[in-house]
XYZ file of C-alpha atoms in Angstrom:
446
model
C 139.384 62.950 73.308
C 142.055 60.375 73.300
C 144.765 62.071 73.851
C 143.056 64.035 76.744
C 144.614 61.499 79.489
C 147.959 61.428 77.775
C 148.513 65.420 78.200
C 146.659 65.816 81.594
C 150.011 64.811 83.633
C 152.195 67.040 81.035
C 149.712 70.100 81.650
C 149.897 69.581 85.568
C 153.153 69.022 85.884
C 153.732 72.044 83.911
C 151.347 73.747 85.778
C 153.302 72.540 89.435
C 156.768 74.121 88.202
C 155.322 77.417 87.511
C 153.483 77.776 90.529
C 156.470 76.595 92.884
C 158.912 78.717 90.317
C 156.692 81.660 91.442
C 155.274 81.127 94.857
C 158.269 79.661 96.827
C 160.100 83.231 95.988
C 157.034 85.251 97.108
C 157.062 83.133 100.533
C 160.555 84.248 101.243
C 159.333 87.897 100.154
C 156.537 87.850 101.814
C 158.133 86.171 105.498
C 161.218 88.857 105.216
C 158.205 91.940 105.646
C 157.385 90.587 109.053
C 161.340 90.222 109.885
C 161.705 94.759 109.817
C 159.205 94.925 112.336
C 160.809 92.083 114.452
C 164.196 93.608 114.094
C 163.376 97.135 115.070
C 161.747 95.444 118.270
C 164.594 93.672 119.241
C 166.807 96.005 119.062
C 163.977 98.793 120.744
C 163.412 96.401 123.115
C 166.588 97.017 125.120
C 166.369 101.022 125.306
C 163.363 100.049 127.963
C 159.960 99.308 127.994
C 158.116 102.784 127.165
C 160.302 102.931 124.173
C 158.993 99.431 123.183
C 155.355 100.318 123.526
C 155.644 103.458 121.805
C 157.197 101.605 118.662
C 154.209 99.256 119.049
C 151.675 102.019 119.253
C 153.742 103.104 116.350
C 153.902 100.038 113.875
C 150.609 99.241 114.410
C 149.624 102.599 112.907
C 151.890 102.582 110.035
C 150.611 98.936 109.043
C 147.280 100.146 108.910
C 148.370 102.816 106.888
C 150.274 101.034 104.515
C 148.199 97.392 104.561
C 144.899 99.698 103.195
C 147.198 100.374 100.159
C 148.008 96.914 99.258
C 145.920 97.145 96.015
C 148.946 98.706 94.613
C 150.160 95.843 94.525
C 147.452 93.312 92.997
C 145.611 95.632 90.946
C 149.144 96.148 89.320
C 150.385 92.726 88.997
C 147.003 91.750 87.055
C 146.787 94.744 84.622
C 150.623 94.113 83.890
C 150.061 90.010 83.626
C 147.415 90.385 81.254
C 149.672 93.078 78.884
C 152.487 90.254 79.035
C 150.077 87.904 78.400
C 149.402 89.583 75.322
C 153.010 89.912 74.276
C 152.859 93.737 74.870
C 155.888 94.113 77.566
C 156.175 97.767 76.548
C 152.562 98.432 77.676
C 153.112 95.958 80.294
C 155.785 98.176 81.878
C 154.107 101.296 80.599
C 151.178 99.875 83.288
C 153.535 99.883 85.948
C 154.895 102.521 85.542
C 151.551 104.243 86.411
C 150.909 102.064 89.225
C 154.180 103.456 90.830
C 153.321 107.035 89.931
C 149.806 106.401 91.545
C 151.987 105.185 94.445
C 154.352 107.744 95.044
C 151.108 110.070 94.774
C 149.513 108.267 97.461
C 152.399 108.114 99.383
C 153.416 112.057 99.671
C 149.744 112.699 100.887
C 149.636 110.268 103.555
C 153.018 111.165 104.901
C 152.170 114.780 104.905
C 148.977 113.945 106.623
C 150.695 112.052 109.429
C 153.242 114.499 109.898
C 150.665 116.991 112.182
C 148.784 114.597 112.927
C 150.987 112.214 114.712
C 150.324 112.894 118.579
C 146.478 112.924 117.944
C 146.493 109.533 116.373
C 148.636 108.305 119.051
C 146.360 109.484 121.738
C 143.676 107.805 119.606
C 145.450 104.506 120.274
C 145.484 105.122 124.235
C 149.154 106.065 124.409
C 150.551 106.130 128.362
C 152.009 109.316 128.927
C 155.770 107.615 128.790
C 155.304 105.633 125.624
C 152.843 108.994 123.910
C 156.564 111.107 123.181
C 158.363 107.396 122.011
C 155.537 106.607 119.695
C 155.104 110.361 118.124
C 158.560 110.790 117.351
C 159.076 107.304 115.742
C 155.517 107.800 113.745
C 156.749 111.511 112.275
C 159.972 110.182 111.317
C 158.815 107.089 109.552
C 155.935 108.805 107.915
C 159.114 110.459 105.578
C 159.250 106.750 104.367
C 155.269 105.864 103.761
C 155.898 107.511 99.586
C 158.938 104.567 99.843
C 156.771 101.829 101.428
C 153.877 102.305 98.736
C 156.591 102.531 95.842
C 158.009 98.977 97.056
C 154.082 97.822 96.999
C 153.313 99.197 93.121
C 156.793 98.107 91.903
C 156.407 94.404 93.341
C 153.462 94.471 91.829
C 154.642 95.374 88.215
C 157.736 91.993 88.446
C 155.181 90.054 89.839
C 153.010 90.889 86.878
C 156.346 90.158 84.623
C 156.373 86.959 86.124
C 159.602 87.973 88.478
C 158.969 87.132 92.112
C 162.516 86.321 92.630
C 164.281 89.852 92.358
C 161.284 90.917 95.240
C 162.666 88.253 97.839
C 166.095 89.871 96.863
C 165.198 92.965 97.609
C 163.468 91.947 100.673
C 166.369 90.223 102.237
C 168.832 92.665 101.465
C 166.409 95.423 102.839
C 166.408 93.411 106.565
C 169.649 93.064 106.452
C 170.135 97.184 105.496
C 167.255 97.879 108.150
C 169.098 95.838 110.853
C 172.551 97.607 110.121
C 171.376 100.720 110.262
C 169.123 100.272 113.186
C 171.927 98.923 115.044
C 174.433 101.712 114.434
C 172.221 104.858 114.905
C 170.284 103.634 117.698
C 173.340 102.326 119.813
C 176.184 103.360 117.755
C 175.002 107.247 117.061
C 172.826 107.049 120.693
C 169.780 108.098 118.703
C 167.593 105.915 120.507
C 164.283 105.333 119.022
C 164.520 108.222 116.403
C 167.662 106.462 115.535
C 165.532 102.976 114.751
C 162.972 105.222 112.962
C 165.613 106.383 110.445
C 167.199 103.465 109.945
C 164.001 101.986 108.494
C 163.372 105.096 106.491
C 166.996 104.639 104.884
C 166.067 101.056 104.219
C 162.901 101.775 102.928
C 163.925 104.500 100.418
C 166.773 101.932 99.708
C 164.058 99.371 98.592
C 162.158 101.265 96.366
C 165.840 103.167 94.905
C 166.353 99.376 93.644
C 162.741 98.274 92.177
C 162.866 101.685 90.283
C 166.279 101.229 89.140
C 164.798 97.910 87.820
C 161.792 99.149 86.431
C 163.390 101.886 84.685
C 165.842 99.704 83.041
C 163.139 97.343 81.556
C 161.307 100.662 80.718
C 164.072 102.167 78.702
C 165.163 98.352 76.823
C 161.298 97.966 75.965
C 160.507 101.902 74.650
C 158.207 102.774 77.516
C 157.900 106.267 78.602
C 158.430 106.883 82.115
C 156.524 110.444 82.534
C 153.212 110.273 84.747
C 150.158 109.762 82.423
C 147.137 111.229 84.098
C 144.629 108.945 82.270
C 146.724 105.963 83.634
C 146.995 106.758 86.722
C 143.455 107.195 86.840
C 142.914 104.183 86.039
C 145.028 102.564 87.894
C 143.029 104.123 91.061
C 139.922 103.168 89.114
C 140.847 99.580 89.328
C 142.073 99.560 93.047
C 139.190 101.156 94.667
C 137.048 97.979 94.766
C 140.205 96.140 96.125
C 140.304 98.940 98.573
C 136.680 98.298 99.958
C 137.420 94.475 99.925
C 140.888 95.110 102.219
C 138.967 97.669 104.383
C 136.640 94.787 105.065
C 138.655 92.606 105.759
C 140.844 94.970 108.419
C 137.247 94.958 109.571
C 136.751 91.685 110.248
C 140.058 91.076 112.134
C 139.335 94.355 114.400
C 135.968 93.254 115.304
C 137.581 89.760 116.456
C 140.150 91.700 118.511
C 137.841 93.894 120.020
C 135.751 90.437 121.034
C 138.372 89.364 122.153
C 139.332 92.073 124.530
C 135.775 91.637 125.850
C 136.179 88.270 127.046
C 138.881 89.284 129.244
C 142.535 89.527 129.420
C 143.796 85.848 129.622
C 141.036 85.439 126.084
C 142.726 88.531 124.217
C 146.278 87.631 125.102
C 145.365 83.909 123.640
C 143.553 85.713 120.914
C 146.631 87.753 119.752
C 148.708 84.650 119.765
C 146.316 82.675 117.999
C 146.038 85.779 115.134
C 149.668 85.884 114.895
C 149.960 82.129 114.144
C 146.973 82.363 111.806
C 148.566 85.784 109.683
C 151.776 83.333 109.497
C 150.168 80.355 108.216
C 148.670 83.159 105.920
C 152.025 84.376 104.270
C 152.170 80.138 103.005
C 148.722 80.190 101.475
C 149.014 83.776 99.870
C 152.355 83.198 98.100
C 150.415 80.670 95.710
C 147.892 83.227 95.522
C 150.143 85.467 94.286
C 151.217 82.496 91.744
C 147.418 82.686 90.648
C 147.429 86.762 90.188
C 150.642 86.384 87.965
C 149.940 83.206 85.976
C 145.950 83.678 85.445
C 146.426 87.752 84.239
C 148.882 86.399 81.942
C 146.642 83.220 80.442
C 143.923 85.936 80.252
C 146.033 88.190 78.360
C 147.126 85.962 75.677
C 143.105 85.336 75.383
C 143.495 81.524 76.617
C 140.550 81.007 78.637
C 141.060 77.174 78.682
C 144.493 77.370 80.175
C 143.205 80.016 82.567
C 140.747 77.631 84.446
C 143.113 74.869 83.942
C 145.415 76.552 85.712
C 142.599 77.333 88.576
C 141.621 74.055 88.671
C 145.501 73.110 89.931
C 145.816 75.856 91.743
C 143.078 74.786 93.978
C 144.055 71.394 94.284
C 147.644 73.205 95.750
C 145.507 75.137 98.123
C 143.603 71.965 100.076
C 146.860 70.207 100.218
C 149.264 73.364 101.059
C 145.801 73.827 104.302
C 145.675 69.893 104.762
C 149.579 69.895 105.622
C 149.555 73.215 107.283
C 146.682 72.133 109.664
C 148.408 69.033 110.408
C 151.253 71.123 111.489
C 150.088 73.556 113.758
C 147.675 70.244 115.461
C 150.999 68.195 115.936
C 153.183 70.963 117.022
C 150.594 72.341 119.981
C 152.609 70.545 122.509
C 155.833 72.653 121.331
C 153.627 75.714 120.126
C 151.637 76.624 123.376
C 155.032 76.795 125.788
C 157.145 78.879 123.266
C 154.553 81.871 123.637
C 152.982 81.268 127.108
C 154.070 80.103 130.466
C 150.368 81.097 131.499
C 148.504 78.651 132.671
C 145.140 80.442 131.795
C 146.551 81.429 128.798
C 147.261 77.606 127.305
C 144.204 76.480 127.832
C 142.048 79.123 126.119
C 145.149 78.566 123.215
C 145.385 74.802 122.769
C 141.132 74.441 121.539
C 141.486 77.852 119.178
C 144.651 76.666 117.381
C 142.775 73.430 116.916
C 139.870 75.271 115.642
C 142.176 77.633 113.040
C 144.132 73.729 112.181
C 140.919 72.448 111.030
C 140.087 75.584 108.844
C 143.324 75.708 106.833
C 142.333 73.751 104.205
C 139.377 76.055 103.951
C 141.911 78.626 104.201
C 143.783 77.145 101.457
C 140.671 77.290 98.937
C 140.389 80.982 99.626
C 143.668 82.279 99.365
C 144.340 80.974 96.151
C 140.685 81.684 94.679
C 141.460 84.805 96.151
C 144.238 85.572 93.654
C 142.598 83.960 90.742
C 139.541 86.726 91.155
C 142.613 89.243 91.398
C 144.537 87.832 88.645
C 141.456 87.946 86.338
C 140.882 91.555 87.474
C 137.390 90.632 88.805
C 138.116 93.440 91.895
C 134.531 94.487 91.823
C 133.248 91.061 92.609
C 135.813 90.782 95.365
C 134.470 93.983 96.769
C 130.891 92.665 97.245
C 131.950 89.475 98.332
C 134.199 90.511 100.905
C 131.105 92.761 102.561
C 128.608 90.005 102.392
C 131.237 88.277 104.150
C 131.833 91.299 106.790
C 127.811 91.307 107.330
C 127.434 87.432 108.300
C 130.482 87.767 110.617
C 129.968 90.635 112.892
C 126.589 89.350 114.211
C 128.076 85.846 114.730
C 131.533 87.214 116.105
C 129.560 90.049 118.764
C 127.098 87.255 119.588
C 129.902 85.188 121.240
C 129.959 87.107 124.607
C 126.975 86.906 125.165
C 126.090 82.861 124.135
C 129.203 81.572 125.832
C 131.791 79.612 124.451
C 134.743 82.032 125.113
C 137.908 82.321 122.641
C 136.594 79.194 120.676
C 133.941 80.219 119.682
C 135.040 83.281 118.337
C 137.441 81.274 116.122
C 134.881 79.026 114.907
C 133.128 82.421 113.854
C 136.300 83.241 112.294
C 135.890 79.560 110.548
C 132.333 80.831 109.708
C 133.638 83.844 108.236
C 136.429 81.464 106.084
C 133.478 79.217 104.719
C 131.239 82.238 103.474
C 134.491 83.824 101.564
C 134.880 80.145 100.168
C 131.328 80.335 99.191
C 131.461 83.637 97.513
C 134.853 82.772 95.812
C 133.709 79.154 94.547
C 130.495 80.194 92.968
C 132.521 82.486 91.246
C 134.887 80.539 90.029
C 132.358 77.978 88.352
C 130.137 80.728 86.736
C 133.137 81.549 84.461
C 132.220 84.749 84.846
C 135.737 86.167 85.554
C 137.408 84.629 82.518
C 137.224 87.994 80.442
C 140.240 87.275 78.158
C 142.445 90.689 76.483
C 144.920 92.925 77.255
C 142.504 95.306 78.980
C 139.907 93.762 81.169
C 136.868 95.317 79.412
């Protein structure tokens, strides 16, 4: 018990170098996503307006797609923590490995399903008639590249899991850079127009994944692991990401029903409101990178069957989180003056913004306890917890979100719902997190 002070600093300090090691990587990684999308619209933007709104219509659909599959992703970088954890890497990448097979599965069935489908679901979004053609033909083309998109989320997964989240920001830079290249030269230089920005993400996308399998496969073949599909793995590896599925499909939930609030309190309120949700998702990208820390470095403490150094690590982890939302908050309240002009020249528009950013300022250290419990729960494979959670969560928060219109109190008050929301997930999460209950230590969680 003596010693106890001595090696406190020691552990935390050893604790604070693997966390920034890891998370300041997945930041980058994760900020470059956004920066295809922004790219593509720039350069879009100057074919003409209909072409603009029919990659919108577009995008929007494709991130749906894609964002449901996202479990690919954390349900792989857990089961492949906890193998390293246990000093199996050729499991570890044997795990993977099944993860990306599960992908590429996923992937050839939603592409082919968009393919016929694509001017239906683009009339479901309310396409004009000028941006309807725009939309379908960039949708069909870049449903060729969904199998590419979902290989990029299962093989992040499996070097996050190996504790790499460096050789994903690599990846992710070099693919905006590819992506902007070719966008530029076969939408101007070839006169493809939008079908030329469509392929050039395709080509960047199948580019991606070429490298994280090239990757892969290497550590496959220096470790002994076998890189034909295993049915029983894959299985299981869909097994494990179906509760992570319901909790992401709740969540989507949540963020359409504030939209469609939104849009119900008129059109300066949504306008504010889509501002506000972009800033928010941003902020989001700091918060989740040390969640993603937590996924990697908790599988991987629970895998070498040290429960100790598991909470230890959630304990510090969480203290990151208030201060990462304490400083973030701080932020986005001093920089309103500078914030609110650089989106809106509105009027209207400013003054529903300025009182919701406050109101998402003073939840980000709220914010920062969820994220990175978040990733903990994820890390310790606890996805069926998550799942229940997350709906509990979706149950308080549509009442209180639809009851807005009605009691007044406009785009701030929906954002203090969304607050309301943040506070029952940290709730959920933190009653969790003391039971113990997720620290199930082994190579497989049981």
């Amino acid at each position: 018990m003596t010693q106890a002070p001595a090696r406190e600093p020691s552990t935390a300090r050893r604790h604070d170098r693997e966390i920034l090691a890891l998370a300041v990587p997945a930041f980058g990684a994760l900020v470059a996503e956004p920066l295809f999308l922004l790219a593509d619209s720039a350069i879009v933007g100057h074919l003409g307006t209909p072409q603009l709104a029919g990659l919108g219509i577009a995008a929007a659909l494709l991130t749906t797609a894609v964002s449901v599959f996202v479990f690919l992703a954390y349900a792989t970088t857990a089961a492949v923590a906890r193998r390293v954890g246990a000093g199996d890497l050729q499991a570890a990448i044997r795990q993977g490995m099944d993860g990306i097979w599960l992908a590429l599965i996923l992937g050839a069935v939603v592409g082919v399903s968009v393919l016929p489908t694509a001017p239906a679901l683009v009339d479901l979004f309310g396409a004009s008639p000028t941006a309807a053609p725009h939309a379908t033909t960039y949708l069909r083309i870049s449903a060729l590249g969904i199998p590419a998109m979902l290989v990029v989320l299962a093989a992040t997964g499996v070097l996050r899991g190996l504790q790499d989240t460096r050789t994903p920001l690599y990846v992710a830079i070099g693919g905006f850079a590819a992506n902007a290249g070719l966008n530029l030269g076969l939408v101007y230089g070839a006169g493809l127009g939008i079908a030329g920005s469509a392929w050039g993400t395709v080509l960047a996308q199948w580019a991606m994944a070429a490298v994280y399998l090239a990757v892969v496969v290497r550590g496959a073949r220096r470790h002994g692991a076998s890189l034909r599909p295993d049915a029983a793995g894959i299985r299981a590896c869909a097994q494990a990401g179906v509760p992570l599925l319901v909790r992401t499909l709740s969540l989507r939930a949540v963020l359409m029903i504030a939209t469609a609030v939104a849009a119900r309190l008129g059109d300066t309120e949504i306008a504010a409101h889509q501002i506000v949700l972009t800033l928010w998702s941003f902020l989001a990208f700091a918060l989740d990178a040390i969640a993603i820390a937590g996924q990697t470095i908790i599988g991987r403490y629970l895998g070498a069957e040290d429960a100790a150094g598991a909470r230890a690590a959630c304990r510090r982890m969480v203290q990151w989180g208030i201060a990462s939302g304490v400083v973030l908050g701080a932020l986005v309240a001093a920089a309103l003056p500078v914030l609110t002009p650089l989106f809106t020249s509105d009027p209207a528009v400013r003054d529903a913004l300025i009182p919701a950013l406050l109101v998402v300022a003073v939840g980000q250290p709220i914010a920062g306890i969820v994220f990175v419990l978040d990733g903990v729960l994820m890390g310790a494979g606890d996805g069926p917890y998550l799942a229940w959670a997350m709906l509990l969560v979706l149950a308080v928060f549509a009442p209180a979100a639809l009851l807005v219109p009605t009691v007044g109190g406009g785009l701030t008050a929906l954002w203090w719902a969304m607050n309301l929301m943040m506070v029952v997930r940290m709730a959920t999460l933190w009653i969790r997190a003391r039971s113990g209950r997720w620290l199930v230590t082994g190579a497989v969680r049981a």
